[in-house]
Amino acid sequence: MKKYQMTLDDTLVLRGISILIIILHNYIHWFSNVVLENQHVYYPERNKELIDSFLEFDSGLFLDLISHYGHYGVPVFIFQSGYGLVMKYEKKEVSLKFREFMKRHADKLWLLLLPDHACSE
């Protein structure tokens, strides 16, 4: 059996698609006529609405699917990010210390938070 490993381009494409799905998922909720998701609380009527949308098979089906299932883009994005990091650091011949790894990535996150912190005070 042939072993398949995703390439960097594969992971970037999937991450990009995940980001687009997440953005669309949140944007589509502004529309009043789409089927909402069962993300935090389960509402059986939302599943019935989605089934009805399938049966009608109109132009709103794509929006209903993204609205109902778009939140699954988040775990796909996180998985692809983790997979990319594993592939990156498995190929390196020099082992990366945990402290170095955490410092490098924490610095990136703090840089993103600085504008927010500066504006909030």
Short mmCIF file of C-alpha atoms in Angstrom, two decimals:
data_model
loop_
_atom_site.label_atom_id
_atom_site.label_comp_id
_atom_site.label_asym_id
_atom_site.label_seq_id
_atom_site.Cartn_x
_atom_site.Cartn_y
_atom_site.Cartn_z
CA MET A 1 0.00 0.00 0.00
CA LYS A 2 1.38 3.37 -1.01
CA LYS A 3 1.87 5.90 1.77
CA TYR A 4 0.58 9.37 0.94
CA GLN A 5 1.87 12.50 2.58
CA MET A 6 0.37 15.86 1.88
CA THR A 7 2.70 18.42 0.39
CA LEU A 8 3.08 21.97 1.63
CA ASP A 9 0.94 23.15 -1.27
CA ASP A 10 -1.79 20.64 -0.33
CA THR A 11 -1.93 21.91 3.24
CA LEU A 12 -1.91 25.54 2.12
CA VAL A 13 -4.80 24.90 -0.27
CA LEU A 14 -6.86 23.14 2.42
CA ARG A 15 -6.09 25.86 4.95
CA GLY A 16 -7.14 28.51 2.42
CA ILE A 17 -10.38 26.69 1.65
CA SER A 18 -11.03 26.33 5.39
CA ILE A 19 -10.51 30.06 5.93
CA LEU A 20 -12.90 30.91 3.08
CA ILE A 21 -15.52 28.53 4.46
CA ILE A 22 -15.21 30.05 7.95
CA ILE A 23 -15.54 33.58 6.56
CA LEU A 24 -18.55 32.61 4.42
CA HIS A 25 -20.12 30.74 7.33
CA ASN A 26 -20.02 33.84 9.52
CA TYR A 27 -21.03 36.23 6.73
CA ILE A 28 -23.99 34.13 5.60
CA HIS A 29 -25.55 34.31 9.07
CA TRP A 30 -26.46 37.93 8.31
CA PHE A 31 -29.00 36.62 5.81
CA SER A 32 -32.40 35.88 7.29
CA ASN A 33 -33.45 33.02 5.04
CA VAL A 34 -30.62 30.50 5.56
CA VAL A 35 -30.60 27.35 7.65
CA LEU A 36 -28.60 27.96 10.82
CA GLU A 37 -26.15 25.49 12.32
CA ASN A 38 -26.35 23.20 15.34
CA GLN A 39 -23.01 24.40 16.64
CA HIS A 40 -23.42 24.95 20.38
CA VAL A 41 -27.01 23.89 20.94
CA TYR A 42 -28.91 21.22 19.03
CA TYR A 43 -32.18 22.26 17.41
CA PRO A 44 -33.90 19.38 15.54
CA GLU A 45 -35.92 21.81 13.41
CA ARG A 46 -32.69 23.09 11.81
CA ASN A 47 -31.94 19.61 10.47
CA LYS A 48 -35.46 19.45 9.07
CA GLU A 49 -34.94 22.85 7.42
CA LEU A 50 -31.71 21.58 5.83
CA ILE A 51 -33.45 18.43 4.54
CA ASP A 52 -36.22 20.63 3.10
CA SER A 53 -33.55 22.75 1.41
CA PHE A 54 -32.08 19.58 -0.16
CA LEU A 55 -35.51 18.50 -1.39
CA GLU A 56 -36.23 21.90 -2.93
CA PHE A 57 -32.73 21.99 -4.46
CA ASP A 58 -32.83 25.68 -5.23
CA SER A 59 -30.08 28.27 -5.51
CA GLY A 60 -29.99 28.73 -1.73
CA LEU A 61 -28.75 25.18 -1.08
CA PHE A 62 -25.07 26.19 -1.23
CA LEU A 63 -25.63 28.99 1.29
CA ASP A 64 -27.59 26.64 3.55
CA LEU A 65 -24.79 24.06 3.49
CA ILE A 66 -22.11 26.63 4.30
CA SER A 67 -24.30 28.15 7.01
CA HIS A 68 -25.08 24.77 8.58
CA TYR A 69 -21.67 23.05 8.26
CA GLY A 70 -19.21 25.93 7.83
CA HIS A 71 -18.04 25.88 11.44
CA TYR A 72 -16.24 22.60 10.67
CA GLY A 73 -13.69 24.69 8.80
CA VAL A 74 -12.11 25.59 12.16
CA PRO A 75 -11.00 22.06 13.15
CA VAL A 76 -9.85 21.38 9.57
CA PHE A 77 -7.74 24.56 9.67
CA ILE A 78 -6.25 23.64 13.06
CA PHE A 79 -5.50 20.09 11.91
CA GLN A 80 -3.80 21.33 8.73
CA SER A 81 -1.74 23.83 10.71
CA GLY A 82 -0.61 21.12 13.12
CA TYR A 83 0.11 18.71 10.28
CA GLY A 84 2.21 21.36 8.56
CA LEU A 85 4.20 22.00 11.73
CA VAL A 86 4.84 18.29 12.24
CA MET A 87 6.02 17.86 8.66
CA LYS A 88 8.22 20.95 8.95
CA TYR A 89 9.94 19.92 12.16
CA GLU A 90 10.25 16.21 11.32
CA LYS A 91 12.37 17.11 8.29
CA LYS A 92 14.77 19.30 10.26
CA GLU A 93 17.97 17.57 11.25
CA VAL A 94 18.50 19.84 14.24
CA SER A 95 16.01 19.15 17.00
CA LEU A 96 14.05 22.15 18.09
CA LYS A 97 13.77 22.72 21.80
CA PHE A 98 10.31 23.17 23.27
CA ARG A 99 11.23 26.51 24.82
CA GLU A 100 12.53 27.87 21.47
CA PHE A 101 9.40 26.68 19.68
CA MET A 102 7.06 28.27 22.22
CA LYS A 103 9.00 31.55 22.28
CA ARG A 104 8.98 31.87 18.49
CA HIS A 105 5.26 31.24 18.19
CA ALA A 106 4.30 33.23 21.29
CA ASP A 107 6.18 36.23 19.88
CA LYS A 108 4.09 36.01 16.71
CA LEU A 109 0.86 35.95 18.72
CA TRP A 110 1.88 38.85 20.96
CA LEU A 111 2.73 40.96 17.90
CA LEU A 112 -0.83 40.42 16.68
CA LEU A 113 -2.24 41.46 20.06
CA LEU A 114 -0.24 44.70 20.35
CA PRO A 115 -2.54 46.83 18.14
CA ASP A 116 -5.57 45.64 20.08
CA HIS A 117 -3.91 46.38 23.39
CA ALA A 118 -2.79 49.82 22.20
CA CYS A 119 -6.30 50.72 21.02
CA SER A 120 -8.07 49.49 24.14
CA GLU A 121 -6.30 51.83 26.55
#
